[in-house]
């Protein structure tokens, strides 16, 4: 299922999970509570009844009825002036807003409740409110914050006995990791949730099996398997999800499951079955879903149908069947347009960016560059604003292709480089192996529980016998322990140091691999693209185009060679002294300054020359100073540049000083260069200082503790 599908199912998944955990222990009898309420005095007992009534209405989906009781609860809590009861009342107000999709109001009420729970140090209240606030963060697109809040909740409840809430926290961990595109972690927590529900013996909640928690969890696991192109496992889990959903009285989820089945068949190339499942989904949504669900579910399904028709059209073009291709592409256009119109009229607008990108891609296939440009640019801007990395990546690739069609080859190359840098492998061998291990762990734990139950009595008897024997031999054992303790401590220390050494080596390998991928991979991809372009330009005798392409490849190659030289220098153990670092920085500054006639000098105390430093520290200091030198050469209009290393307040200080035009520190925009220097300083646990004034030059400094060794 495309990644943003998860966003469209939020209300269906999150609110039903909330109901499941909220009402796990018992079903609230609202009518009985109302009768009791009428006899209650204005005290805390009445507040507790009001809170139960709010929970009961939430369970019964009577969300419009919660508001008046939540407000009455809040008014009485304020009158009694009990901080804990006021906090609980704010939580009830939040539930009321949550139930009717007033997420901003729910966010405010839950935030106040959480702050008050922390002030009175109520761990249970902090856990449940953090969990609820995480759901609101999710609805508002604040995925990292949502993950932080649910993690707080889980850390508290894991030591208690609220196992249903633990399961809910596991599930939400999976959901938030999924929208953050960490599918391995997502699958881990979905399996933990599934295992917890099985231990509790839970399959459904509510009257007449209203909500199928097992269907929901199996469906989520199936969706991750789709994203990882694991079709067999996806079909297995979706089949289980469908079986559990059909046993519940609430059938609305069958539409979403049909969408997922359609996506699996589409990825398998079975377009007929994929279309049938999507048309089934349309009928199921119309039959079981209310207008609120239909407002996003139907446009979502039109989008999936459009994907299938577009692929069929592209396949027909590949084999020269233009009439067939035109028929399928026209059907794709109709469904994509219906999808965009549906999202535009829906309450949840989060599908609009992808809908624009889809139309842009289709117009690209239809060779309609004007319409393609309009929708792709609009989709790109909306995706950037929404923080949707997947659509941003796809937009850059499509716009690169569009620029090539228009003959804007430099722009095409720049967009293609951005696509390469945005590209993030969603499926790789390591993540698939980890995902499979979580499944195997889940199966193993089921068997392990059975073994533990069968052997419990035997273990207790054996333990008693061993205890008697240990009393007789305690003196001998004590002596042996004292003798072995020293050896064991030494062994553990050696093992830890060895593990730390191995981990440090692995981290360094990973960093080098990342540098090679980021710095070299994108450049090589661009050179490959331009070499292909040059071949085509030679065929049509486009001399100016060939010269331009060769110029771009020459610049890219030089840039790549410089980057490789830096990478090799970073890992060379013979370059680990401060003197060698200064020499390299001086060479770089002189070569850069020569371009604009800038004189370069260095000032380094001789006692610093033999200082040694680790490769990582040397790398960060070098990149910090290199960025400062670059900025001075490019923007300062200086005639003099000085690299100074000194000792200040018992710390080393690296400074790059110029006599250029300077700037106003308050007004200057903080670009990537300054951000990168701050990042380097943070990694060194150092102080980053910037001093500049119009007409008086600029000094950029890095102050850090001695890094000898």
XYZ file of C-alpha atoms in Angstrom:
709
model
C 0.000 0.000 0.000
C 1.409 3.435 -0.834
C 2.944 5.033 2.217
C 0.415 7.785 2.816
C -2.421 5.238 2.996
C -1.701 4.891 6.716
C -2.560 8.543 7.220
C -6.010 8.070 5.669
C -6.981 5.276 8.047
C -6.085 7.137 11.233
C -9.552 7.718 12.626
C -10.602 4.139 11.930
C -7.528 2.570 13.541
C -6.679 4.980 16.376
C -10.125 5.631 17.826
C -11.074 1.970 17.752
C -7.811 1.067 19.495
C -8.631 3.723 22.090
C -12.052 2.198 22.688
C -10.557 -1.270 22.955
C -8.141 -0.346 25.740
C -10.507 2.052 27.495
C -13.257 -0.526 27.930
C -11.156 -3.649 28.359
C -12.144 -4.441 31.922
C -15.917 -3.945 31.703
C -18.782 -2.491 29.733
C -20.170 0.645 31.252
C -23.944 0.703 31.902
C -24.766 4.333 31.113
C -28.416 4.194 32.193
C -27.508 2.817 35.633
C -24.810 5.441 36.037
C -27.264 8.220 35.171
C -29.606 7.041 37.940
C -26.745 6.945 40.430
C -25.603 10.382 39.288
C -28.968 11.921 40.188
C -28.495 10.873 43.851
C -24.898 12.029 44.245
C -23.740 15.026 46.219
C -21.339 17.565 44.753
C -18.193 15.625 45.698
C -15.479 13.414 44.231
C -17.853 10.429 44.013
C -19.979 12.385 41.543
C -16.866 13.256 39.561
C -15.978 9.581 39.254
C -19.503 8.778 37.997
C -19.288 11.586 35.432
C -15.934 10.255 34.223
C -17.416 6.741 33.821
C -20.369 8.138 31.877
C -17.992 9.907 29.479
C -16.146 6.627 29.001
C -19.442 4.811 28.435
C -20.570 7.252 25.762
C -17.186 6.947 24.071
C -17.584 3.162 24.073
C -21.061 3.466 22.574
C -19.843 5.874 19.856
C -22.231 8.512 21.254
C -19.560 11.164 20.955
C -22.003 14.073 20.720
C -23.315 13.097 24.173
C -19.940 13.310 25.902
C -19.569 17.082 25.767
C -22.221 18.069 28.333
C -21.079 15.469 30.889
C -17.412 16.335 30.357
C -18.221 20.006 30.906
C -20.211 19.173 34.066
C -17.259 17.111 35.292
C -14.880 19.997 34.628
C -17.121 22.568 36.370
C -17.467 20.406 39.495
C -13.734 19.623 39.570
C -12.932 23.337 39.474
C -15.456 23.938 42.269
C -13.921 21.240 44.487
C -10.480 22.550 43.448
C -8.782 19.151 43.399
C -5.774 19.210 41.004
C -6.093 15.498 40.225
C -9.814 15.716 39.472
C -9.281 18.821 37.330
C -6.630 16.940 35.355
C -9.007 13.995 34.808
C -11.715 16.443 33.724
C -9.398 17.970 31.140
C -8.800 14.456 29.855
C -12.581 13.923 29.492
C -12.830 17.208 27.568
C -10.038 15.946 25.339
C -11.923 12.696 24.690
C -14.995 14.733 23.747
C -13.009 16.769 21.209
C -11.210 13.653 19.950
C -14.500 11.864 19.263
C -15.787 14.641 16.977
C -12.435 15.222 15.220
C -11.609 18.528 16.950
C -7.969 17.529 17.209
C -6.609 21.001 18.071
C -9.005 21.223 21.022
C -8.150 17.688 22.104
C -4.437 18.542 21.884
C -4.883 21.555 24.175
C -6.958 19.655 26.762
C -4.691 16.586 26.823
C -1.608 18.831 27.093
C -3.064 20.627 30.139
C -4.065 17.296 31.688
C -0.560 15.890 31.161
C 1.115 18.933 32.702
C -1.116 18.678 35.783
C -0.543 14.916 36.066
C 3.209 15.572 36.140
C 2.808 18.301 38.779
C 0.944 15.953 41.125
C 3.225 13.021 40.181
C 0.486 10.628 39.040
C 2.308 7.909 37.003
C -0.862 6.175 35.794
C -2.360 9.497 34.699
C 0.874 10.470 32.958
C 0.920 7.155 31.086
C -2.674 7.237 29.799
C -2.576 10.946 28.953
C 0.780 10.645 27.164
C -0.669 7.781 25.144
C -3.747 9.843 24.210
C -1.651 12.899 23.400
C 0.487 10.745 21.115
C -2.644 9.874 19.136
C -3.441 13.562 18.707
C 0.164 14.264 17.634
C -0.316 11.549 15.032
C -3.547 13.092 13.742
C -1.787 16.471 13.455
C 1.152 14.954 11.522
C 3.604 15.304 14.442
C 4.889 11.741 14.093
C 8.177 12.020 15.988
C 6.414 13.702 18.927
C 3.722 11.019 18.834
C 6.411 8.346 19.107
C 8.026 10.167 22.034
C 4.724 10.336 23.947
C 3.760 6.708 23.409
C 7.271 5.664 24.457
C 6.795 7.596 27.708
C 3.491 5.797 28.279
C 5.001 2.370 27.594
C 7.958 2.930 29.943
C 5.504 3.599 32.778
C 2.922 0.879 32.156
C 5.371 -1.938 31.408
C 6.056 -2.305 35.140
C 2.324 -2.438 35.986
C -0.590 -4.766 35.322
C -2.527 -2.769 32.685
C -1.715 -5.280 29.965
C -4.392 -3.972 27.603
C -2.776 -0.524 27.616
C 0.626 -2.150 27.049
C -0.798 -3.832 23.951
C -2.244 -0.512 22.783
C 1.151 1.164 23.243
C 2.856 -1.614 21.274
C 0.383 -1.171 18.435
C 0.805 2.615 18.350
C 4.597 2.227 18.337
C 4.176 0.144 15.191
C 1.853 2.718 13.633
C 4.132 5.694 14.309
C 7.250 3.880 13.115
C 5.324 2.976 9.954
C 4.543 6.588 9.035
C 8.192 7.430 9.824
C 9.136 4.739 7.249
C 11.033 2.557 9.742
C 9.262 -0.616 8.682
C 11.527 -3.022 10.559
C 10.777 -1.373 13.911
C 7.127 -1.070 12.938
C 6.822 -4.783 12.285
C 8.583 -5.565 15.574
C 5.973 -3.687 17.615
C 3.013 -4.994 15.618
C 4.116 -8.546 16.457
C 4.528 -7.563 20.117
C 0.966 -6.200 20.108
C -0.333 -9.352 18.435
C 1.411 -11.553 20.992
C 0.012 -9.496 23.883
C -3.546 -9.752 22.556
C -3.141 -13.526 22.242
C -1.869 -13.789 25.830
C -4.885 -11.798 27.009
C -7.220 -13.995 24.965
C -8.632 -10.928 23.159
C -9.981 -11.117 19.618
C -12.867 -8.595 19.687
C -14.224 -5.786 21.858
C -17.686 -4.357 22.401
C -21.214 -5.637 21.995
C -21.698 -8.246 19.233
C -17.935 -8.314 18.663
C -18.064 -4.709 17.479
C -14.334 -4.195 16.996
C -11.833 -6.857 15.900
C -8.467 -6.019 17.427
C -6.879 -9.081 15.797
C -8.111 -8.037 12.347
C -6.685 -4.588 12.859
C -3.264 -5.918 13.873
C -3.073 -8.579 11.140
C -4.036 -5.931 8.589
C -1.255 -3.622 9.793
C 1.303 -6.443 9.553
C 0.018 -7.238 6.067
C 0.433 -3.600 5.055
C 4.091 -3.608 6.141
C 4.655 -6.799 4.139
C 3.215 -5.004 1.082
C 5.660 -2.132 1.579
C 8.495 -4.686 1.766
C 7.316 -6.501 -1.409
C 6.703 -9.677 0.586
C 3.510 -10.684 -1.245
C 3.105 -14.177 0.204
C 3.281 -12.970 3.800
C 1.036 -10.003 2.977
C -1.688 -12.253 1.548
C -1.448 -14.579 4.560
C -1.933 -11.770 7.083
C -4.643 -10.013 5.061
C -6.592 -13.288 4.847
C -6.452 -13.617 8.650
C -7.484 -9.961 8.969
C -10.488 -10.550 6.703
C -11.576 -13.664 8.617
C -11.546 -11.817 11.964
C -13.258 -8.748 10.478
C -16.103 -10.834 9.037
C -16.777 -12.209 12.557
C -17.304 -8.691 13.953
C -20.442 -6.613 13.730
C -18.551 -3.617 12.358
C -17.770 -4.383 8.700
C -16.340 -1.041 7.581
C -12.757 -2.353 7.745
C -13.481 -4.840 4.949
C -13.143 -1.975 2.460
C -9.612 -1.189 3.580
C -8.627 -4.873 3.542
C -9.922 -5.125 -0.041
C -7.751 -2.098 -0.940
C -4.736 -3.920 0.506
C -5.507 -7.120 -1.412
C -5.736 -5.039 -4.586
C -2.316 -3.525 -3.933
C -0.732 -6.993 -3.494
C -2.176 -8.267 -6.787
C -1.096 -5.044 -8.504
C 2.496 -5.565 -7.373
C 2.298 -9.162 -8.651
C 1.206 -7.892 -12.077
C -2.253 -9.489 -11.804
C -4.126 -6.388 -12.978
C -7.495 -8.087 -13.465
C -7.589 -9.361 -9.871
C -6.202 -6.037 -8.596
C -9.000 -4.094 -10.320
C -11.624 -6.513 -9.030
C -10.442 -6.041 -5.439
C -10.441 -2.245 -5.804
C -13.976 -2.269 -7.255
C -14.984 -4.567 -4.370
C -13.481 -2.008 -2.004
C -15.585 0.777 -3.547
C -18.761 -1.218 -2.958
C -17.762 -2.139 0.602
C -16.962 1.484 1.478
C -20.302 2.637 0.080
C -22.157 -0.150 1.874
C -20.603 -0.022 5.352
C -18.873 3.356 5.773
C -20.512 6.609 6.782
C -19.870 9.846 4.885
C -16.862 10.742 7.062
C -15.067 7.536 6.093
C -16.195 7.707 2.486
C -14.745 11.211 2.127
C -11.191 9.806 2.204
C -11.720 6.091 1.447
C -13.371 6.544 -1.946
C -10.772 9.040 -3.297
C -8.083 6.678 -2.003
C -9.642 3.793 -3.937
C -9.994 5.901 -7.111
C -6.280 6.635 -6.780
C -5.405 2.917 -6.597
C -7.601 2.192 -9.633
C -5.805 5.005 -11.456
C -2.434 3.389 -10.645
C -3.552 0.108 -12.228
C -4.912 1.732 -15.412
C -1.797 3.896 -15.760
C 0.479 0.851 -15.508
C -1.615 -0.994 -18.095
C -1.349 2.033 -20.383
C 2.418 2.243 -19.981
C 2.757 -1.498 -20.649
C 0.714 -1.104 -23.856
C 2.952 1.775 -24.989
C 6.012 -0.421 -24.475
C 4.741 -2.936 -27.032
C 3.436 -0.307 -29.481
C -0.306 -0.709 -28.821
C -1.159 2.987 -28.945
C -4.960 2.640 -29.082
C -5.034 0.286 -26.113
C -2.628 2.562 -24.236
C -4.833 5.605 -24.903
C -7.880 3.773 -23.527
C -6.148 2.795 -20.288
C -4.467 6.184 -19.824
C -7.826 7.961 -20.295
C -9.328 5.726 -17.597
C -6.348 6.509 -15.353
C -6.859 10.249 -15.917
C -10.534 9.990 -15.005
C -9.781 8.128 -11.770
C -6.866 10.380 -10.772
C -9.049 13.439 -11.355
C -11.855 11.913 -9.276
C -9.306 11.139 -6.553
C -8.000 14.738 -6.435
C -11.543 16.165 -6.410
C -12.512 13.793 -3.606
C -9.511 14.705 -1.449
C -10.153 18.410 -2.081
C -13.712 18.101 -0.729
C -12.738 15.848 2.201
C -12.113 16.992 5.767
C -8.691 15.307 5.718
C -6.648 17.130 3.031
C -3.491 15.046 3.441
C -4.077 13.111 0.197
C -3.909 16.227 -1.985
C -0.077 16.373 -2.456
C 0.135 12.778 -3.737
C -2.944 13.279 -5.938
C -1.230 16.216 -7.686
C 1.974 14.208 -8.155
C -0.004 11.303 -9.630
C -1.680 13.581 -12.188
C 1.693 15.144 -13.039
C 3.235 11.720 -13.671
C 0.319 10.725 -15.879
C 0.514 13.906 -17.968
C 4.241 13.173 -18.338
C 3.340 9.822 -19.910
C 0.790 11.635 -22.131
C 3.581 14.076 -23.246
C 1.517 17.031 -22.000
C 4.443 18.974 -20.516
C 2.400 22.042 -19.545
C -0.075 20.101 -17.399
C 2.674 17.806 -16.115
C 4.703 20.803 -14.940
C 1.713 22.409 -13.259
C 0.737 19.346 -11.205
C 4.294 18.188 -10.424
C 5.428 21.598 -9.135
C 2.243 21.962 -7.095
C 2.636 18.432 -5.710
C 6.295 19.088 -4.842
C 5.533 22.266 -2.879
C 2.612 20.655 -1.030
C 4.732 17.574 -0.233
C 7.589 19.702 1.132
C 5.126 21.632 3.302
C 3.599 18.367 4.570
C 7.021 16.768 5.217
C 6.163 13.835 2.921
C 9.644 12.602 1.925
C 8.343 9.893 -0.396
C 6.370 12.308 -2.570
C 9.214 14.848 -2.506
C 11.563 12.183 -3.815
C 9.198 11.052 -6.573
C 8.458 14.671 -7.537
C 12.155 15.437 -8.051
C 12.573 12.378 -10.291
C 9.525 13.230 -12.433
C 10.476 16.928 -12.719
C 13.982 15.826 -13.776
C 12.410 13.766 -16.567
C 10.182 16.713 -17.514
C 13.169 19.096 -17.725
C 14.966 16.597 -19.982
C 11.936 16.480 -22.288
C 12.017 20.297 -22.453
C 15.774 20.365 -23.141
C 16.631 21.948 -19.770
C 19.485 19.532 -19.112
C 21.240 21.456 -16.319
C 17.979 21.773 -14.402
C 17.264 18.096 -15.063
C 20.651 17.156 -13.628
C 20.122 19.268 -10.485
C 16.679 17.749 -9.884
C 18.087 14.265 -10.469
C 20.805 14.861 -7.856
C 18.122 15.930 -5.383
C 16.207 12.750 -6.182
C 19.321 10.632 -5.508
C 19.956 12.372 -2.180
C 16.301 11.949 -1.134
C 16.197 8.326 -2.159
C 16.013 5.981 0.773
C 15.958 2.245 0.289
C 12.641 0.961 1.657
C 13.504 -2.701 1.310
C 16.931 -4.237 1.756
C 18.240 -7.588 2.751
C 19.001 -6.593 6.336
C 15.530 -5.179 7.044
C 13.850 -8.246 5.549
C 15.980 -10.554 7.689
C 15.172 -8.520 10.803
C 11.480 -8.555 9.950
C 11.521 -12.315 9.550
C 13.347 -12.646 12.880
C 10.548 -10.765 14.662
C 8.011 -13.218 13.229
C 10.129 -16.198 14.308
C 10.551 -14.662 17.766
C 6.777 -14.307 18.026
C 6.252 -17.987 17.114
C 9.018 -19.088 19.490
C 7.529 -17.192 22.432
C 4.189 -18.961 21.926
C 5.870 -22.367 22.242
C 8.080 -21.169 25.068
C 5.044 -20.175 27.155
C 3.617 -23.693 26.798
C 6.895 -25.240 27.957
C 7.063 -22.895 30.942
C 3.565 -23.899 32.066
C 4.326 -27.622 31.819
C 7.608 -27.398 33.732
C 6.644 -24.874 36.448
C 5.835 -27.442 39.179
C 8.941 -29.504 38.465
C 11.119 -26.400 38.727
C 9.637 -25.470 42.103
C 10.357 -28.922 43.517
C 13.877 -28.899 42.130
C 14.478 -25.439 43.585
C 13.509 -26.621 47.080
C 15.907 -29.560 46.954
C 18.721 -27.384 45.715
C 18.148 -24.923 48.536
C 18.754 -27.641 51.171
C 21.878 -28.763 49.444
C 23.169 -25.200 49.115
C 22.914 -24.690 52.888
C 25.359 -27.546 53.436
C 27.855 -26.334 50.876
C 27.581 -22.579 51.413
C 31.031 -22.198 52.969
C 32.768 -23.946 50.052
C 30.792 -22.000 47.476
C 31.590 -18.661 49.149
C 35.296 -19.317 48.917
C 35.016 -20.385 45.294
C 33.003 -17.279 44.432
C 35.629 -14.987 45.970
C 38.372 -16.675 43.957
C 36.421 -16.542 40.712
C 35.054 -13.037 41.157
C 38.295 -11.297 40.310
C 38.779 -13.393 37.199
C 35.207 -12.821 36.111
C 35.466 -9.040 36.551
C 38.640 -9.001 34.458
C 36.949 -11.131 31.787
C 33.913 -8.834 31.636
C 36.124 -5.767 31.424
C 38.167 -7.282 28.571
C 35.033 -8.378 26.760
C 33.460 -4.942 27.079
C 36.568 -3.192 25.763
C 36.745 -5.646 22.861
C 33.074 -5.066 22.033
C 33.555 -1.306 22.199
C 36.503 -1.577 19.835
C 34.513 -3.688 17.369
C 31.551 -1.305 17.558
C 33.813 1.689 16.950
C 35.228 -0.031 13.881
C 31.736 -0.851 12.594
C 30.620 2.748 13.156
C 33.614 4.002 11.186
C 32.858 1.585 8.353
C 29.254 2.742 8.295
C 30.315 6.401 8.201
C 32.731 5.773 5.325
C 30.031 3.830 3.467
C 27.568 6.667 3.995
C 30.107 9.262 2.820
C 30.811 7.235 -0.316
C 27.103 6.834 -1.017
C 26.164 10.461 -0.371
C 29.187 12.156 -1.911
C 30.094 9.752 -4.729
C 26.881 7.863 -5.481
C 24.869 10.888 -6.573
C 27.767 12.260 -8.655
C 28.353 8.927 -10.452
C 24.637 8.622 -11.177
C 24.680 12.127 -12.683
C 27.765 11.356 -14.785
C 26.099 8.163 -16.035
C 22.979 10.111 -16.995
C 25.011 12.780 -18.823
C 27.137 10.193 -20.643
C 23.920 8.692 -22.004
C 22.696 12.180 -22.897
C 26.006 12.958 -24.663
C 25.633 9.842 -26.823
C 22.195 11.027 -27.936
C 23.496 14.566 -28.597
C 26.335 13.194 -30.761
C 23.807 11.268 -32.842
C 21.963 14.500 -33.724
C 25.206 16.543 -34.077
C 24.267 18.836 -31.156
C 27.793 20.210 -30.592
C 26.850 22.847 -28.004
C 24.875 20.260 -26.066
C 27.843 17.857 -26.100
C 30.191 20.578 -24.841
C 27.782 21.467 -22.056
C 27.384 17.824 -21.004
C 31.155 17.233 -21.014
C 31.662 20.392 -18.948
C 29.148 19.162 -16.361
C 30.822 15.721 -16.247
C 34.276 17.349 -15.851
C 33.090 19.506 -12.935
C 31.358 16.544 -11.300
C 34.466 14.363 -11.669
C 36.717 17.021 -10.109
C 34.271 17.452 -7.249
C 34.179 13.686 -6.697
C 37.997 13.382 -6.724
C 38.263 16.105 -4.061
C 35.696 14.317 -1.912
C 37.522 10.984 -2.280
C 40.812 12.656 -1.306
C 39.152 13.985 1.846
C 37.710 10.564 2.716
C 41.090 8.842 2.240
C 42.834 11.509 4.324
C 40.283 11.169 7.150
C 41.010 7.439 7.602
C 44.827 7.634 7.149
C 46.407 6.925 10.598
C 49.625 8.650 9.495
C 47.771 11.987 9.431
C 46.647 11.987 13.060
C 48.653 14.960 14.389
C 47.533 18.551 14.682
C 50.460 19.655 12.526
C 49.242 17.538 9.585
C 45.697 18.837 10.063
C 46.932 22.461 9.960
C 49.069 21.742 6.881
C 46.078 20.363 5.000
C 43.847 23.269 6.033
C 46.566 25.732 5.020
C 46.944 24.071 1.601
C 43.205 24.191 1.109
C 42.930 27.838 2.195
C 45.831 28.900 -0.071
C 44.343 27.126 -3.108
C 40.901 28.592 -2.468
C 42.230 32.084 -1.651
C 44.304 32.191 -4.850
C 41.079 32.229 -6.866
C 40.212 35.693 -5.501
C 43.695 36.947 -4.630
C 43.296 36.473 -0.870
C 46.503 36.256 1.182
C 46.496 33.386 3.722
C 48.539 33.064 6.937
C 48.504 30.605 9.825
C 49.307 31.080 13.498
C 49.914 27.872 15.483
C 51.930 27.536 18.751
C 54.775 25.065 18.240
C 53.799 23.046 21.331
C 50.554 22.063 19.592
C 52.224 20.407 16.594
C 52.654 16.951 18.133
C 49.149 16.691 19.587
C 47.387 13.527 18.380
C 43.664 13.189 17.773
C 41.197 10.514 16.718
C 40.017 10.239 13.132
C 36.481 11.352 13.993
C 37.658 14.472 15.873
C 40.119 15.325 13.107
C 37.346 14.936 10.523
C 34.906 17.241 12.335
C 37.529 19.958 12.972
C 38.671 19.803 9.339
C 35.131 20.045 7.938
C 34.285 22.896 10.335
C 37.299 24.982 9.286
C 36.867 24.046 5.629
C 33.275 25.337 5.690
C 34.461 28.581 7.321
C 37.198 29.032 4.680
C 34.674 28.387 1.890
C 32.312 31.023 3.260
C 35.111 33.579 3.625
C 36.345 33.064 0.046
C 32.873 33.073 -1.506
C 31.155 35.912 0.325
C 33.536 38.130 2.341
C 35.338 40.115 -0.430
C 38.378 39.851 1.872
C 42.037 40.492 0.990
C 43.447 38.663 4.023
C 42.523 35.335 5.645
C 44.082 33.957 8.834
C 43.861 30.490 10.410
C 44.598 30.795 14.147
C 44.974 28.027 16.740
C 45.310 29.181 20.334
C 44.663 28.273 23.957
C 41.831 30.093 25.767
C 40.586 29.288 29.280
C 42.360 25.947 29.230
C 40.749 24.962 25.919
C 41.916 24.806 22.307
C 40.403 27.347 19.926
C 40.392 27.081 16.116
C 39.560 30.399 14.397
C 39.140 31.460 10.748
C 39.399 35.265 10.504
C 38.980 37.532 7.476
C 39.121 41.309 6.875
C 36.114 41.301 4.547
C 32.868 43.232 4.471
C 31.258 41.336 7.381
C 27.513 41.151 8.026
C 24.807 41.714 10.622
C 24.616 38.526 12.727
C 20.958 39.158 13.550
C 19.784 39.715 9.980
C 21.817 37.079 8.146
C 19.872 34.000 7.088
C 21.181 30.821 8.725
C 21.988 28.668 5.702
C 23.227 25.085 5.380
C 26.883 26.144 5.865
C 26.299 27.665 9.294
C 24.008 24.789 10.249
C 26.706 22.275 9.247
C 29.309 24.073 11.367
C 26.952 23.987 14.360
C 26.461 20.262 13.773
C 30.236 19.667 13.738
C 30.589 21.631 16.977
C 27.825 19.593 18.618
C 29.504 16.315 17.640
C 32.740 17.558 19.242
C 30.894 18.807 22.329
C 32.462 22.175 21.516
C 31.421 25.840 21.539
C 30.718 27.439 18.149
C 31.229 31.235 18.009
C 30.459 33.692 15.213
C 31.621 37.326 15.386
C 30.878 39.722 12.538
C 29.942 43.337 11.933
C 29.393 45.198 8.652
C 32.722 46.681 7.529
C 34.830 44.913 10.188
C 35.274 41.377 8.840
C 34.219 38.014 10.287
C 35.717 35.554 12.785
C 34.357 32.012 13.130
C 35.724 29.990 16.053
C 35.501 26.513 17.543
C 36.462 26.169 21.237
C 36.879 22.644 22.609
C 38.678 20.673 25.260
C 42.047 19.100 24.416
C 41.574 16.114 22.094
C 44.968 14.465 22.483
C 44.771 10.781 21.488
